[in-house]
Coordinates of C-alpha atoms in Angstrom, one line a residue:
M1320 CA 84.1 168.6 90.0
A1321 CA 81.6 165.6 92.1
I1322 CA 83.0 164.1 94.9
F1323 CA 83.0 160.4 93.1
P1324 CA 83.0 158.8 89.6
Q1325 CA 80.0 158.8 87.0
T1326 CA 79.3 157.4 83.8
R1327 CA 79.0 158.8 81.0
T1328 CA 75.6 157.6 78.8
A1329 CA 74.1 158.9 75.6
F1330 CA 70.3 159.7 76.3
P1331 CA 67.4 161.5 74.4
P1332 CA 67.9 165.7 74.3
A1333 CA 64.5 165.4 75.3
R1334 CA 65.8 163.2 78.3
T1335 CA 67.7 165.2 79.6
A1336 CA 66.6 168.6 78.9
R1337 CA 64.5 167.9 82.0
R1338 CA 65.8 170.1 84.8
P1339 CA 69.4 169.9 83.5
A1340 CA 71.0 171.3 86.5
L1341 CA 69.9 168.4 88.8
R1342 CA 70.8 165.8 86.2
Y1343 CA 74.2 165.5 88.2
F1344 CA 72.9 166.2 91.1
G1345 CA 73.8 163.2 93.7
P1346 CA 73.5 162.3 97.2
N1347 CA 77.1 163.2 98.2
W1348 CA 75.3 166.6 98.8
Y1349 CA 73.7 165.7 101.6
A1350 CA 77.3 166.1 102.7
T1351 CA 76.9 170.6 102.7
V1352 CA 74.1 170.0 105.4
M1353 CA 75.7 167.2 107.6
G1354 CA 79.0 169.3 107.8
T1355 CA 76.6 172.4 108.9
S1356 CA 74.4 171.3 111.4
I1357 CA 78.2 170.0 112.8
V1358 CA 79.3 172.9 113.2
A1359 CA 75.8 173.9 115.2
S1360 CA 75.5 171.7 117.3
A1361 CA 79.8 171.0 118.1
G1362 CA 79.6 175.0 118.8
A1363 CA 76.8 174.1 121.8
A1364 CA 78.5 171.5 123.3
L1365 CA 82.4 172.9 123.4
P1366 CA 83.5 173.1 127.1
V1367 CA 84.2 176.7 127.3
H1368 CA 81.8 180.1 127.6
V1369 CA 82.2 182.1 124.8
P1370 CA 80.0 185.0 124.8
G1371 CA 77.8 185.3 121.4
L1372 CA 78.9 181.0 120.7
R1373 CA 75.4 180.2 121.1
A1374 CA 73.4 182.7 118.9
V1375 CA 76.1 182.4 116.6
C1376 CA 75.5 178.2 116.1
A1377 CA 71.3 178.9 115.9
A1378 CA 71.8 180.8 113.0
V1379 CA 74.2 178.3 111.9
W1380 CA 71.9 176.1 112.5
V1381 CA 68.8 177.8 110.5
L1382 CA 71.0 177.6 107.8
A1383 CA 71.9 173.6 107.8
A1384 CA 67.7 173.4 108.3
L1385 CA 67.5 175.4 104.8
M1386 CA 69.9 173.9 103.3
L1387 CA 68.6 170.3 103.9
A1388 CA 64.9 171.3 103.1
A1389 CA 66.9 172.4 99.6
V1390 CA 68.6 169.6 99.2
L1391 CA 65.4 167.3 99.7
T1392 CA 64.1 169.3 96.9
A1393 CA 66.6 169.2 94.9
R1394 CA 67.3 164.9 95.0
A1395 CA 63.0 164.5 94.4
G1396 CA 63.7 166.5 91.1
H1397 CA 66.8 164.1 90.5
W1398 CA 65.2 161.0 90.9
A1399 CA 61.6 162.1 89.2
S1400 CA 63.9 163.9 85.9
H1401 CA 66.4 162.4 85.9
R1402 CA 65.5 158.3 86.9
D1403 CA 68.1 156.7 84.4
Q1404 CA 70.5 158.7 86.4
A1405 CA 69.7 157.8 89.4
R1406 CA 69.4 154.3 89.3
T1407 CA 73.2 154.4 87.9
H1408 CA 74.2 155.9 91.3
L1409 CA 72.5 153.2 92.5
L1410 CA 74.2 150.7 91.1
D1411 CA 78.3 152.4 91.1
P1412 CA 80.2 151.1 93.8
G1413 CA 81.5 154.8 94.4
V1414 CA 78.5 156.6 94.5
A1415 CA 76.0 154.2 96.4
P1416 CA 77.6 154.7 99.8
F1417 CA 76.3 158.4 100.3
Y1418 CA 72.9 157.4 100.3
G1419 CA 74.5 157.2 104.2
C1420 CA 74.3 160.7 103.8
L1421 CA 70.3 161.2 103.4
S1422 CA 70.1 159.1 106.8
M1423 CA 72.9 161.3 108.6
A1424 CA 71.6 165.1 106.8
L1425 CA 68.0 164.3 108.5
L1426 CA 69.6 163.0 112.7
A1427 CA 72.2 165.8 112.1
V1428 CA 69.5 168.9 111.5
G1429 CA 67.4 167.1 114.4
G1430 CA 70.1 167.2 117.0
A1431 CA 71.4 170.0 116.7
G1432 CA 67.5 171.8 116.5
M1433 CA 67.2 169.9 120.4
V1434 CA 70.2 171.1 121.2
V1435 CA 70.4 175.4 119.9
G1436 CA 67.5 175.4 116.9
K1437 CA 65.1 175.0 119.8
D1438 CA 66.4 178.9 121.2
V1439 CA 64.8 179.8 117.5
I1440 CA 61.7 177.7 117.5
G1441 CA 60.8 177.0 120.9
H1442 CA 62.1 173.7 123.3
R1443 CA 58.5 171.2 121.9
A1444 CA 58.4 172.5 118.2
A1445 CA 62.3 171.2 118.8
L1446 CA 61.2 168.3 119.9
V1447 CA 58.5 167.8 117.1
L1448 CA 61.2 167.9 114.5
D1449 CA 63.6 166.1 116.1
V1450 CA 61.2 163.7 116.4
V1451 CA 60.0 163.3 112.9
L1452 CA 63.9 163.6 111.1
F1453 CA 65.4 161.0 114.3
T1454 CA 63.0 158.5 113.3
A1455 CA 63.1 158.6 109.5
G1456 CA 66.8 159.4 109.6
T1457 CA 67.2 156.3 111.9
L1458 CA 65.2 153.4 109.4
T1459 CA 67.5 155.1 106.5
G1460 CA 70.1 154.7 108.2
L1461 CA 68.9 151.2 108.8
L1462 CA 68.0 150.5 106.1
V1463 CA 70.7 151.8 103.9
A1464 CA 73.7 150.1 106.5
V1465 CA 72.2 146.5 104.9
A1466 CA 70.8 147.6 101.2
I1467 CA 74.0 148.8 100.5
P1468 CA 77.2 146.3 101.4
Y1469 CA 74.0 144.2 100.4
L1470 CA 74.9 145.8 96.7
M1471 CA 78.3 145.8 96.7
M1472 CA 78.1 141.8 97.4
V1473 CA 75.8 140.7 94.7
R1474 CA 76.0 143.9 92.4
H1475 CA 79.0 145.9 92.5
R1476 CA 81.1 143.2 93.6
P1477 CA 84.6 145.4 93.7
E1478 CA 87.7 144.2 92.7
P1479 CA 90.1 143.5 94.9
G1480 CA 92.2 146.5 96.1
T1481 CA 89.7 149.1 95.3
A1482 CA 88.4 149.2 98.8
S1483 CA 87.4 153.2 99.6
P1484 CA 86.6 155.3 103.0
V1485 CA 83.4 155.7 101.2
W1486 CA 82.3 152.6 102.3
L1487 CA 81.8 153.3 106.0
L1488 CA 79.5 155.9 105.1
P1489 CA 76.2 153.5 105.4
V1490 CA 77.3 152.0 108.3
V1491 CA 78.5 155.0 110.3
A1492 CA 74.6 156.3 110.2
P1493 CA 73.3 153.8 112.7
M1494 CA 76.5 155.5 115.5
V1495 CA 74.8 158.8 114.5
S1496 CA 71.4 157.7 115.4
A1497 CA 73.6 156.0 118.7
A1498 CA 74.8 159.8 119.3
L1499 CA 72.3 161.7 118.8
G1500 CA 69.2 159.2 120.5
P1501 CA 70.2 159.8 124.3
L1502 CA 68.7 163.5 123.1
L1503 CA 65.3 162.0 123.2
V1504 CA 65.6 159.4 126.0
P1505 CA 64.7 162.2 128.7
E1506 CA 61.8 163.4 126.7
L1507 CA 60.1 159.7 127.3
P1508 CA 57.9 158.4 129.9
A1509 CA 60.3 157.2 133.1
G1510 CA 60.9 153.1 132.6
Q1511 CA 60.5 151.2 129.8
W1512 CA 60.3 153.6 127.4
R1513 CA 63.3 155.4 128.8
E1514 CA 65.2 151.9 128.9
A1515 CA 64.4 150.7 125.5
L1516 CA 65.1 153.6 123.6
L1517 CA 68.7 153.8 125.8
L1518 CA 69.7 150.4 124.8
A1519 CA 68.6 150.7 121.2
C1520 CA 71.0 153.3 120.9
Y1521 CA 73.3 151.1 122.1
A1522 CA 72.4 148.3 119.8
M1523 CA 72.9 149.7 116.7
F1524 CA 76.1 151.8 118.5
G1525 CA 77.8 147.9 118.2
L1526 CA 76.3 147.6 114.9
S1527 CA 78.0 150.6 113.4
L1528 CA 81.2 149.7 115.3
L1529 CA 81.8 145.9 114.9
A1530 CA 80.9 146.4 110.7
T1531 CA 83.4 149.6 111.0
L1532 CA 86.1 147.5 112.1
V1533 CA 85.3 145.1 109.7
M1534 CA 86.2 148.0 106.9
L1535 CA 88.8 149.3 108.3
P1536 CA 91.9 146.8 107.8
L1537 CA 90.3 146.7 103.9
I1538 CA 90.9 150.7 104.0
F1539 CA 94.4 149.9 105.2
S1540 CA 94.9 147.1 103.1
R1541 CA 94.4 148.9 100.1
L1542 CA 96.7 152.2 101.2
V1543 CA 99.4 150.0 101.9
H1544 CA 99.3 147.8 99.0
Q1545 CA 97.7 150.3 96.2
G1546 CA 99.6 153.9 97.3
P1547 CA 97.5 157.2 97.4
L1548 CA 94.3 157.7 96.6
P1549 CA 93.9 159.6 94.0
L1550 CA 94.2 163.4 94.4
M1551 CA 90.4 164.4 94.6
L1552 CA 90.0 161.2 96.4
T1553 CA 92.2 161.6 99.4
P1554 CA 89.8 164.5 101.4
T1555 CA 87.9 161.2 101.9
L1556 CA 90.3 159.7 103.9
F1557 CA 88.4 162.1 107.1
L1558 CA 85.6 159.8 106.6
V1559 CA 87.2 157.7 109.1
L1560 CA 87.7 159.6 111.4
G1561 CA 83.4 159.9 111.9
P1562 CA 82.8 156.5 113.4
L1563 CA 85.5 156.6 115.9
G1564 CA 84.5 160.3 116.7
Q1565 CA 80.7 159.5 117.2
S1566 CA 81.5 156.3 118.7
T1567 CA 83.1 158.6 121.3
T1568 CA 79.9 160.9 121.0
A1569 CA 77.9 158.0 121.7
V1570 CA 79.7 156.5 124.4
N1571 CA 79.6 159.4 126.9
A1572 CA 75.8 161.4 125.6
L1573 CA 74.6 157.6 126.9
A1574 CA 76.5 158.0 130.3
D1575 CA 75.0 160.9 130.4
V1576 CA 70.9 159.7 130.0
A1577 CA 71.6 156.1 131.6
P1578 CA 70.9 156.8 135.4
G1579 CA 67.9 158.2 134.0
A1580 CA 66.8 155.5 132.4
I1581 CA 68.0 152.4 133.9
G1582 CA 69.1 151.2 136.9
A1583 CA 72.1 149.5 139.2
P1584 CA 74.8 148.5 138.2
Y1585 CA 74.4 149.3 134.6
A1586 CA 73.6 153.1 134.8
S1587 CA 77.3 153.1 136.8
A1588 CA 78.9 150.9 134.1
F1589 CA 77.9 152.2 131.2
G1590 CA 79.8 155.9 132.6
A1591 CA 82.8 154.0 133.3
F1592 CA 82.4 152.6 129.9
A1593 CA 82.5 156.1 128.5
V1594 CA 85.5 156.6 129.3
L1595 CA 87.5 153.1 128.6
Y1596 CA 86.4 153.4 125.5
G1597 CA 86.0 157.2 124.4
V1598 CA 89.7 157.6 125.3
P1599 CA 92.0 154.5 123.8
V1600 CA 90.1 155.6 120.2
M1601 CA 90.3 159.4 120.7
G1602 CA 93.7 158.7 120.7
F1603 CA 92.9 156.2 117.5
A1604 CA 91.5 159.2 115.8
L1605 CA 94.2 161.8 116.3
M1606 CA 96.1 159.4 115.0
W1607 CA 94.2 158.9 111.8
L1608 CA 94.2 163.0 112.0
A1609 CA 97.8 163.5 111.5
L1610 CA 98.2 160.8 108.8
A1611 CA 95.1 162.4 106.6
G1612 CA 96.2 165.5 107.4
A1613 CA 99.7 164.7 106.1
M1614 CA 98.5 163.0 102.6
V1615 CA 96.3 165.8 102.4
V1616 CA 99.4 168.2 102.5
R1617 CA 100.8 165.6 99.9
A1618 CA 98.3 166.0 96.9
L1619 CA 98.0 169.8 97.6
R1620 CA 101.7 169.8 96.4
G1621 CA 100.7 167.3 93.8
G1622 CA 98.4 169.7 92.4
M1623 CA 94.5 168.8 94.3
T1624 CA 91.6 171.2 93.5
F1625 CA 88.3 172.1 95.1
G1626 CA 85.6 169.3 94.8
M1627 CA 82.9 168.2 96.5
T1628 CA 85.0 166.3 98.6
W1629 CA 85.8 168.5 100.8
W1630 CA 83.0 168.5 103.3
G1631 CA 84.3 165.1 104.0
F1632 CA 86.6 168.0 106.4
T1633 CA 83.6 168.9 108.2
F1634 CA 81.3 166.3 109.5
P1635 CA 84.0 163.8 110.6
V1636 CA 86.2 166.5 112.0
G1637 CA 83.3 167.7 114.4
T1638 CA 81.9 164.5 115.6
C1639 CA 85.6 164.4 116.8
V1640 CA 84.8 167.8 118.6
T1641 CA 82.0 166.7 120.3
G1642 CA 83.9 163.5 121.1
A1643 CA 86.7 165.1 122.9
A1644 CA 84.1 167.5 124.5
G1645 CA 82.2 164.4 126.1
L1646 CA 85.7 163.2 127.4
A1647 CA 86.5 166.0 129.2
R1648 CA 82.4 166.2 130.8
H1649 CA 82.9 163.0 132.6
T1650 CA 87.1 163.2 132.8
G1651 CA 87.0 166.6 133.8
L1652 CA 90.8 166.6 132.6
T1653 CA 91.2 170.5 131.0
A1654 CA 94.0 168.8 128.2
F1655 CA 89.8 167.2 126.5
T1656 CA 88.6 170.9 127.0
W1657 CA 91.3 172.4 124.8
L1658 CA 91.3 169.5 122.4
A1659 CA 87.7 170.6 121.8
V1660 CA 88.5 173.9 121.1
A1661 CA 91.1 173.3 118.9
L1662 CA 89.3 170.8 116.7
Y1663 CA 86.1 173.3 116.7
V1664 CA 89.0 175.8 115.0
L1665 CA 89.6 173.3 112.4
L1666 CA 85.9 172.2 111.6
V1667 CA 85.0 176.0 111.2
T1668 CA 87.7 176.5 109.6
A1669 CA 87.3 173.3 106.5
W1670 CA 83.7 174.8 107.4
A1671 CA 84.0 178.1 105.6
V1672 CA 86.7 176.9 103.1
A1673 CA 84.3 174.2 101.8
G1674 CA 81.0 176.5 101.4
V1675 CA 82.6 179.8 99.9
R1676 CA 84.0 177.4 97.2
T1677 CA 80.9 175.4 97.1
V1678 CA 79.2 178.6 96.4
R1679 CA 81.5 179.4 93.8
G1680 CA 81.0 176.1 92.2
L1681 CA 77.8 176.5 92.2
L1682 CA 77.3 180.1 90.8
S1683 CA 79.7 179.0 87.8
G1684 CA 77.6 175.4 87.5
A1685 CA 80.6 173.7 87.1
L1686 CA 79.9 171.6 90.9
L1687 CA 76.3 171.1 88.5
A1688 CA 78.1 169.8 85.1
A1689 CA 78.5 166.5 83.5
P1690 CA 82.4 165.2 84.8
Q1691 CA 85.1 165.4 81.9
G1692 CA 86.3 162.4 80.3
P1693 CA 85.2 158.5 80.5
A1694 CA 84.7 157.2 83.8
P1695 CA 86.8 154.2 85.2
V1696 CA 85.8 151.5 85.6
T1697 CA 85.6 151.0 89.5
A1698 CA 83.4 147.4 89.7
R1699 CA 82.6 144.2 88.0
T1700 CA 78.4 144.1 87.4
R1701 CA 77.8 140.8 86.5

């Protein structure tokens, strides 16, 4: 089953016969790349030493890089052979936000390459790869962060009470740039270049954070007044963890490189801000994790089966792992170390389950099949 509702439209047989397996291959498939990349980077970020873990993380990164190449190729084939369906996806308020996943997939693979991929391809090659993917991912993310909300306002115009955690995907992409940009700061010449990238990352942090704070009340209000999400969409509640964990990761990563990029008193202030911001936000993230987990248990008991939404259990949880690891690094508190380890166990478990079920769905063709039944009406188009 797809991660989002899709419309059904009749098309000439000659049109649909071209690469039919790609017709319903939507932008949500980038989530598989994101979820795999975060397993590698989060494992390397753990503040404990586990023998052999780094080598495993490097192998997972290679898998993520291959998945990125495969998904990019498939998406290119989708646009080449099924432009009508691609345009339908872009104009569907339930699908368009997933274009934010393209940016995050590029950024995640590039960032993980700088963390563990360099063990496989060398530092220089990893740096070149990250520069390319970071640049492409950041520009795409900034574009999507403006374009998708614009479409929501002028074309999608969702009905009141239909807010979804999926809406966060376009605006959280710049936060991923803010969290991974610090990997490139030390690679730049000292002075203006480093300071410019550092402050640009803080600007993207603010862009994403404020946009998230605008949307979160809409999502909570929808849940309170309209009730739980449909069973198959329940895992998307975990998407709320994305901006929370990623913003905590960002402020800690930026604090790490600030002393070499900007002078006093700002460098020390950024270090203090990492703790003063990160600890309360991590507390809210844990509260939301418990709430979302309870809703997932309810959905499972109600008959929820596997769908691509289950990849929502991976990347957002991974950002909480890196966020907790950053707090452990800056506070020295053992509790954050064990929190990061516990969340990583949850991440790996979720990734393994989602990965195995996705492979089964691909082999059976179920995940590439046309959606069954009429698509729900989710927005006004006029």
